[in-house]
mmCIF file of C-alpha atoms in Angstrom:
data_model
loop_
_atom_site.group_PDB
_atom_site.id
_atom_site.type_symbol
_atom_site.label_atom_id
_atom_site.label_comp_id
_atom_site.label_asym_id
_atom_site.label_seq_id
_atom_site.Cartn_x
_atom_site.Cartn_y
_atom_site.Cartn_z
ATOM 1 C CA UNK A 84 14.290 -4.090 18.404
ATOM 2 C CA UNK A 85 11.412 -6.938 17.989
ATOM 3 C CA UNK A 86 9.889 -5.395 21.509
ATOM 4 C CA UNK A 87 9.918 -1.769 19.440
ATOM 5 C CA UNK A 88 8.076 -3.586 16.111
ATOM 6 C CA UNK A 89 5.664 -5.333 17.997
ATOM 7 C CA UNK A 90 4.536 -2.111 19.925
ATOM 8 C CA UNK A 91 4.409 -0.285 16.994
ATOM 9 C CA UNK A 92 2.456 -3.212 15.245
ATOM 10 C CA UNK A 93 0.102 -3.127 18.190
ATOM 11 C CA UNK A 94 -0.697 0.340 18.116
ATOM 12 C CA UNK A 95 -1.014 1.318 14.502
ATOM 13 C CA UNK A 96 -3.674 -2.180 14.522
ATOM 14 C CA UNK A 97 -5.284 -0.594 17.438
ATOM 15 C CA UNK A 98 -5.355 2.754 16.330
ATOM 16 C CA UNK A 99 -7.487 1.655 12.850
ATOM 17 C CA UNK A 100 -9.835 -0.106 15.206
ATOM 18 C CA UNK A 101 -11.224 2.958 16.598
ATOM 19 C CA UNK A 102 -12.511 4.528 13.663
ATOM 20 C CA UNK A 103 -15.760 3.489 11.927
ATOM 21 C CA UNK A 104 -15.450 0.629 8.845
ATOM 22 C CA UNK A 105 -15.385 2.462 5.718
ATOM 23 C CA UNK A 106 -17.689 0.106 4.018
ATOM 24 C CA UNK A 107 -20.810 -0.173 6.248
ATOM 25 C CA UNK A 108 -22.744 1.656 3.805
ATOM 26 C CA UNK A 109 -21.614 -0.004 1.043
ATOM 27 C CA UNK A 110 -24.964 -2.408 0.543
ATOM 28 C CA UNK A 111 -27.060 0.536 1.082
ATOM 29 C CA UNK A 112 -25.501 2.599 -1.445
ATOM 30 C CA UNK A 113 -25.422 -0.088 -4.312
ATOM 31 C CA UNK A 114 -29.340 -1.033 -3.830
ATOM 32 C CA UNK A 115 -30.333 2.244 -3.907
ATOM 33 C CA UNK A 116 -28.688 3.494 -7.231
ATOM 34 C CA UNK A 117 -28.933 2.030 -10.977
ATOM 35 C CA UNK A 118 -26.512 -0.448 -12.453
ATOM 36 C CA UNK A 119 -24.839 2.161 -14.706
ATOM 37 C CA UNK A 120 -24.548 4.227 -11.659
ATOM 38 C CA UNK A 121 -23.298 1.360 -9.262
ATOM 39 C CA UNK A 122 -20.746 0.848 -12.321
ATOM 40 C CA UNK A 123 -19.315 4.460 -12.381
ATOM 41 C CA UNK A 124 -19.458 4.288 -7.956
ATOM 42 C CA UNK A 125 -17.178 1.007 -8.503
ATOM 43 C CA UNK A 126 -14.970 2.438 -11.040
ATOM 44 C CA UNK A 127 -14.021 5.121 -7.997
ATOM 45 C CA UNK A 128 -13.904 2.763 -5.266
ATOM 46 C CA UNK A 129 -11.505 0.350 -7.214
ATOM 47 C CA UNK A 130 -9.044 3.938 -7.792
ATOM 48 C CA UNK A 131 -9.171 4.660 -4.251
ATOM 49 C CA UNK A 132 -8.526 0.905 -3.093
ATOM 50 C CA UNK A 133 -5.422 1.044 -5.783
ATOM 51 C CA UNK A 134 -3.704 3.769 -3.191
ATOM 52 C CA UNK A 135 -4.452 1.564 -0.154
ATOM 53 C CA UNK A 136 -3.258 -1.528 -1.678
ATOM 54 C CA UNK A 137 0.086 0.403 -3.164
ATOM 55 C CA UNK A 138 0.860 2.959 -0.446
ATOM 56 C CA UNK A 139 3.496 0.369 1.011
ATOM 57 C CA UNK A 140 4.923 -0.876 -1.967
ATOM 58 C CA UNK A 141 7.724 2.215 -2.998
ATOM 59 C CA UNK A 142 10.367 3.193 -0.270
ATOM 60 C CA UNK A 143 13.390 1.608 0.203
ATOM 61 C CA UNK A 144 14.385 -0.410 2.977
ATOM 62 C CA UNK A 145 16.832 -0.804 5.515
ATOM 63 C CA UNK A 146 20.205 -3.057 4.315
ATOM 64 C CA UNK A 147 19.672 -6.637 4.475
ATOM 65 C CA UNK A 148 20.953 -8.212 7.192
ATOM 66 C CA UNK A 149 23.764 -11.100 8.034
ATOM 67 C CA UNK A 150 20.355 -13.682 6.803
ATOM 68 C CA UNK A 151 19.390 -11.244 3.810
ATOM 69 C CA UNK A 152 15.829 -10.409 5.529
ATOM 70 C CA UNK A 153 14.469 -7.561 6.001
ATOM 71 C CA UNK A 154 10.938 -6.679 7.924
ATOM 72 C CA UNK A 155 8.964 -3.663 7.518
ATOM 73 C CA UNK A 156 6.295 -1.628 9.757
ATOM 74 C CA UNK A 157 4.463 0.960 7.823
ATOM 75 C CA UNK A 158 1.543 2.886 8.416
ATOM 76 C CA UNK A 159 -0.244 3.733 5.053
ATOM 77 C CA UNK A 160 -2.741 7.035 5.248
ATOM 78 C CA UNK A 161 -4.739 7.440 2.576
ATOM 79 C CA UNK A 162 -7.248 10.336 1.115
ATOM 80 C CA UNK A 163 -9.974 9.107 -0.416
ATOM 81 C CA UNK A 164 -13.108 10.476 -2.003
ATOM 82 C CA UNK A 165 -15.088 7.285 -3.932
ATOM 83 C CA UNK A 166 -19.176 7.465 -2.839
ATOM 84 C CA UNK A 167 -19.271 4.704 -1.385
ATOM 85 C CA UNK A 168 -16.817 6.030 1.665
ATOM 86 C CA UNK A 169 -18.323 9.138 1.886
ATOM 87 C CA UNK A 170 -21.609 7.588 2.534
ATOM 88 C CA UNK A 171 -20.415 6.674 5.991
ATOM 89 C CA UNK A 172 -18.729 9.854 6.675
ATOM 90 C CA UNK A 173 -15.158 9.011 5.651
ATOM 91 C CA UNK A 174 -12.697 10.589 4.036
ATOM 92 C CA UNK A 175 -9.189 9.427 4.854
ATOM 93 C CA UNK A 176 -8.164 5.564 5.537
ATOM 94 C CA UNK A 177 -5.004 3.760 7.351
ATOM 95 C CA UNK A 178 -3.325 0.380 6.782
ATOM 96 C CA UNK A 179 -1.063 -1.050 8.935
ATOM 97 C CA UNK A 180 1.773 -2.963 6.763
ATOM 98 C CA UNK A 181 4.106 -5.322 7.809
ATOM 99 C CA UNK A 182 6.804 -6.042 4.446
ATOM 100 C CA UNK A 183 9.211 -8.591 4.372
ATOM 101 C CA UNK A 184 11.561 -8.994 1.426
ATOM 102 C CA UNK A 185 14.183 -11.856 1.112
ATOM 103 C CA UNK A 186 17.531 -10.952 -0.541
ATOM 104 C CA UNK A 187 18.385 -14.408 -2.847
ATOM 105 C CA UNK A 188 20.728 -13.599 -5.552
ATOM 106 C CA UNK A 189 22.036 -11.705 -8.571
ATOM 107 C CA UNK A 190 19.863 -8.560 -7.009
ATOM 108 C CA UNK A 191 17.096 -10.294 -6.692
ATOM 109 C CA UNK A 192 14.648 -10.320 -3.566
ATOM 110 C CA UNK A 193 11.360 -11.871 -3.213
ATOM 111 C CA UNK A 194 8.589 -9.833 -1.653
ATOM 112 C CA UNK A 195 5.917 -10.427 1.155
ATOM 113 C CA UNK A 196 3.357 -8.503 3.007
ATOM 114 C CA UNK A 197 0.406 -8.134 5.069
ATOM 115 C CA UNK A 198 -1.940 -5.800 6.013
ATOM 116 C CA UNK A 199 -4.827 -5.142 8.105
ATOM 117 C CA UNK A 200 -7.651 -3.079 7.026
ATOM 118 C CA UNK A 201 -10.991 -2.258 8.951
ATOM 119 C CA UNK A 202 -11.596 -6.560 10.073
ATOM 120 C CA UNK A 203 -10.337 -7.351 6.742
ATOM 121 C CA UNK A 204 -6.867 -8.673 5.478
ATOM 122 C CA UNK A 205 -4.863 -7.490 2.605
ATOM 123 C CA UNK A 206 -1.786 -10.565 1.253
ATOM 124 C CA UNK A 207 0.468 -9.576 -1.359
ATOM 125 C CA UNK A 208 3.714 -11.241 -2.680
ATOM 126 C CA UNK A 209 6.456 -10.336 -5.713
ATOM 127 C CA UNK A 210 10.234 -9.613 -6.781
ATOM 128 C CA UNK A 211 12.443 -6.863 -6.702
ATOM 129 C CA UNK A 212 15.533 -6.293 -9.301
ATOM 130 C CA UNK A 213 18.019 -4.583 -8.458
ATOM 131 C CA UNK A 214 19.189 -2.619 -12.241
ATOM 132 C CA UNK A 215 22.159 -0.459 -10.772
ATOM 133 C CA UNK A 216 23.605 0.040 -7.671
ATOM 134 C CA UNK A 217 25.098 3.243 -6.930
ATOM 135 C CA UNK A 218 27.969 4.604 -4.225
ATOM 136 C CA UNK A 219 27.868 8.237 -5.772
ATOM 137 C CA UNK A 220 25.240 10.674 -3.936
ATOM 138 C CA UNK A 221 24.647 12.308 -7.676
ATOM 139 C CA UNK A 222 23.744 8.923 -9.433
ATOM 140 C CA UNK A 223 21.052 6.740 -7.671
ATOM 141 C CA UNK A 224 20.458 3.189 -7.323
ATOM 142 C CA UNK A 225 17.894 1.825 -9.496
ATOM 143 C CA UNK A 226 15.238 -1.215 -8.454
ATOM 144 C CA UNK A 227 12.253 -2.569 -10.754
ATOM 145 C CA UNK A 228 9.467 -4.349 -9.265
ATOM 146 C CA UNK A 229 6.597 -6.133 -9.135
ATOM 147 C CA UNK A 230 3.757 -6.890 -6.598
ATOM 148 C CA UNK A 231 0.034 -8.500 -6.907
ATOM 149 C CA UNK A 232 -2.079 -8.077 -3.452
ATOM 150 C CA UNK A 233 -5.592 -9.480 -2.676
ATOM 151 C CA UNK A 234 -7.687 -7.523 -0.254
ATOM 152 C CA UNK A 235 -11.336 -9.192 0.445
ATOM 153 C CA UNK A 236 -13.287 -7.071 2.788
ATOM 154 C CA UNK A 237 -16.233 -8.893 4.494
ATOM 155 C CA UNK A 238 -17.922 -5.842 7.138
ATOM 156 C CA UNK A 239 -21.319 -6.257 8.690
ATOM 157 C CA UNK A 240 -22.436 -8.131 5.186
ATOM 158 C CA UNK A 241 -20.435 -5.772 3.208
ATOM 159 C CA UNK A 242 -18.467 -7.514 0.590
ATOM 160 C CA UNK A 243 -16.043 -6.562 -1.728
ATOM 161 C CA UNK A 244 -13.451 -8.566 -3.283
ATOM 162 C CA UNK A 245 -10.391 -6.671 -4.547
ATOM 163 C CA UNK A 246 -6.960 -7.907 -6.518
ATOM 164 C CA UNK A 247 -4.666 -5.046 -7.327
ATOM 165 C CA UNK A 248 -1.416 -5.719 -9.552
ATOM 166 C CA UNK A 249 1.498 -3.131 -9.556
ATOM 167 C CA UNK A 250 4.727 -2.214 -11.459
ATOM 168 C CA UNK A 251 7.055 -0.020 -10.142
ATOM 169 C CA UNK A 252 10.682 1.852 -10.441
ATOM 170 C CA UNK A 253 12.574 3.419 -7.851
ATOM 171 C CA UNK A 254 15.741 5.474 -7.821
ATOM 172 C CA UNK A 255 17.609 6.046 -4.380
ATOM 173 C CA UNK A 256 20.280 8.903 -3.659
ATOM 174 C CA UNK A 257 22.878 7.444 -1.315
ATOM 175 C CA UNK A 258 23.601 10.041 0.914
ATOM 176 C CA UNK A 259 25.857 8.718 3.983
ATOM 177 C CA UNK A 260 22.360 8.417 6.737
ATOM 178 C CA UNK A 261 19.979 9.655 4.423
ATOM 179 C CA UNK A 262 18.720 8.510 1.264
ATOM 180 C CA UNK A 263 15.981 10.463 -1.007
ATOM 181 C CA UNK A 264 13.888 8.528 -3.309
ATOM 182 C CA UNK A 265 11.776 8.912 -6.215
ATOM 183 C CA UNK A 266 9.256 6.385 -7.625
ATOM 184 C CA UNK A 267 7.023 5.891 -10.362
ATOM 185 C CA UNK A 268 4.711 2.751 -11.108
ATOM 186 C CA UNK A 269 1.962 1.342 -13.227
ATOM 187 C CA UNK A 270 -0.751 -0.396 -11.542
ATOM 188 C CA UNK A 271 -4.034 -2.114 -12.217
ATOM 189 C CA UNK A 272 -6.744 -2.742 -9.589
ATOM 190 C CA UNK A 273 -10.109 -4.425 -9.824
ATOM 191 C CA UNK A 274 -13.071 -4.466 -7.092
ATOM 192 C CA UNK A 275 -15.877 -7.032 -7.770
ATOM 193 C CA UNK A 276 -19.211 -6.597 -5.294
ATOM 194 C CA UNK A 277 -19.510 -9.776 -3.457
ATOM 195 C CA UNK A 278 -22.717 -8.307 -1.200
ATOM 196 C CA UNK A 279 -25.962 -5.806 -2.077
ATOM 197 C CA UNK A 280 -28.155 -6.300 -4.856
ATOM 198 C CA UNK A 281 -25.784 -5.363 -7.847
ATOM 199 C CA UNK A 282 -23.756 -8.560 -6.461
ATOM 200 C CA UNK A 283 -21.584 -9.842 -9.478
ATOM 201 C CA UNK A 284 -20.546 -6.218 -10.749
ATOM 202 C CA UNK A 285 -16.956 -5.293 -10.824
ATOM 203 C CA UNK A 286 -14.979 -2.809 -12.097
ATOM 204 C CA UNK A 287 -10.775 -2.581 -13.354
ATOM 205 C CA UNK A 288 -9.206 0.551 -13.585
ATOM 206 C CA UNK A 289 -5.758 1.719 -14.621
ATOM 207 C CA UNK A 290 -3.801 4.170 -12.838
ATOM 208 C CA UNK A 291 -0.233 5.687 -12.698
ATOM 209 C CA UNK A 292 1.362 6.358 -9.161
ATOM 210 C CA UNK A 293 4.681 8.865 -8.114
ATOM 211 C CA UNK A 294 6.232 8.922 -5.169
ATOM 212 C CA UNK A 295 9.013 10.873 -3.146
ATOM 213 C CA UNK A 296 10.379 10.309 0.111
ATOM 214 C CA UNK A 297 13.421 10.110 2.695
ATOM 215 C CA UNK A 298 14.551 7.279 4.686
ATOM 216 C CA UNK A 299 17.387 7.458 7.557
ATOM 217 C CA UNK A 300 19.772 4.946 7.848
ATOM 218 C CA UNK A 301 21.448 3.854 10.967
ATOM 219 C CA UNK A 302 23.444 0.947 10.616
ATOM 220 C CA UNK A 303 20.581 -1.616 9.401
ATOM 221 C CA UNK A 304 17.668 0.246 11.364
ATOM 222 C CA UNK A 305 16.161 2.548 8.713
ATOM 223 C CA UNK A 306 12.900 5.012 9.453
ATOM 224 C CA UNK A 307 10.855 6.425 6.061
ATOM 225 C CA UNK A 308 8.490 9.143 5.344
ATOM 226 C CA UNK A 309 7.144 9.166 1.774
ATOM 227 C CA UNK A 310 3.837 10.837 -0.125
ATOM 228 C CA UNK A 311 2.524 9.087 -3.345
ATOM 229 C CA UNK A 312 0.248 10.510 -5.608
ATOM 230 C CA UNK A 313 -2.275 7.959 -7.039
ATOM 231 C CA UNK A 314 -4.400 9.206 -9.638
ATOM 232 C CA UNK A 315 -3.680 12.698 -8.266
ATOM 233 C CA UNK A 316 -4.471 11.876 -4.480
ATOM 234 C CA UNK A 317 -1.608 12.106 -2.109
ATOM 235 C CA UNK A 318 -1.488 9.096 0.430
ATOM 236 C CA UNK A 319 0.995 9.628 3.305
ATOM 237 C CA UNK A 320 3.517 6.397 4.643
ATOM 238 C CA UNK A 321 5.613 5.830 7.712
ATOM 239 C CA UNK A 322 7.920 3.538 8.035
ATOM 240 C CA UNK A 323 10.419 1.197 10.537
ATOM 241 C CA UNK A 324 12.681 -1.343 8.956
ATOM 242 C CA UNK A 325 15.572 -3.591 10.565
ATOM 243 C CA UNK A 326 17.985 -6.119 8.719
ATOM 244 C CA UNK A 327 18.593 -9.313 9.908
#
């Protein structure tokens, strides 16, 4: 199984490689526009970086294992549409996550990951509450969380600093194998220009996220598909999970 994560882990991190950054036009964009306009270019960036930074964060994961830990590939794929992307040509992104969450007690686990995105890396910690557990397919299992990630992205002299804090709420059907889940969450993501001539602008927006998905359970390996939809863009996640 840890042979099977780290060639998954080495592909999806090779895979990103390949494509061009995102953000190599990001200085040229921002000097050649007003501040009112870099301001209203920001606002979109920050709602697009909101999906990348919370496309791993709903799902559920495989059982905790015989140490309570659980670990996490996922492959985030996200549409996005900000001015600042499509200046190089781009219009969908990928993150490679890796998750870890920690089962302590009374419900309670804490919350780790890391991604990698375009020569930059994202860190993000929090908690997850369990509310109810369920054994009945027609009632789900309800978890609460929360999760604050930091993704600085330093490409070519393109800087942009980004913090993104998120609230979520996910009910799980537990049906024996398979489990359908549905998500919603609050979340709140700023972007601050670290590079270009409007250097020192930022921008905070507010969004709300859903998401739906499947996972398949087999014993404590469990595989995921789910689609969120962050301010009305759909983002796409795979996932592989094992307990330990």
């Amino acid at each position: 199984m840890k042979k099977l994560l780290s060639l998954c882990a080495v592909l999806c991190f090779v895979s990103v490689n390949v494509f061009a950054n995102p953000l190599d036009k990001f200085n040229v964009v921002m000097d050649n526009v007003s501040s009112s306009t870099a301001k209203k270019y920001l606002e979109h960036f920050a709602t697009d970086m909101g999906s990348v930074m919370t496309g791993s964060n709903y799902g559920i994961n495989a059982s905790l294992g015989f140490i309570n830990l659980d670990v996490s590939l996922k492959l985030n794929t996200v549409n996005v549409d900000n001015e600042i992307m499509r200046a190089e040509g781009t219009s969908q992104v990928y993150m490679p996550m890796l998750v870890a969450a920690l089962g302590l007690v009374s419900g309670i686990d804490v919350i780790a990951k890391y991604g990698y995105f375009y020569d930059s890396s994202l860190y993000g910690a929090g908690i997850r509450y369990k509310l109810y557990e369920s054994t009945a397919y027609f009632l789900p299992s309800v978890t609460v969380q929360g999760i604050y990630s930091v993704l600085n992205i330093d490409s070519s002299g393109n800087k942009v600093d980004n913090s993104n804090i998120a609230l979520a709420a996910v009910a799980a059907f537990p049906i024996e194998y398979v489990t359908p889940y549905l998500g919603i969450g609050f979340d709140r993501t700023k972007s601050e220009a670290k590079s270009s001539n409007k250097e020192g602008l930022s921008a905070e927006v507010d969004n709300i996220g859903y998401s739906l998905g499947v996972s398949v359970n087999i014993l404590m390996i469990n595989g995921s598909f789910g689609v969120t939809f962050h301010d009305g863009v759909p983002s796409y996640n795979l996932g592989l999970s094992a307990g330990f």
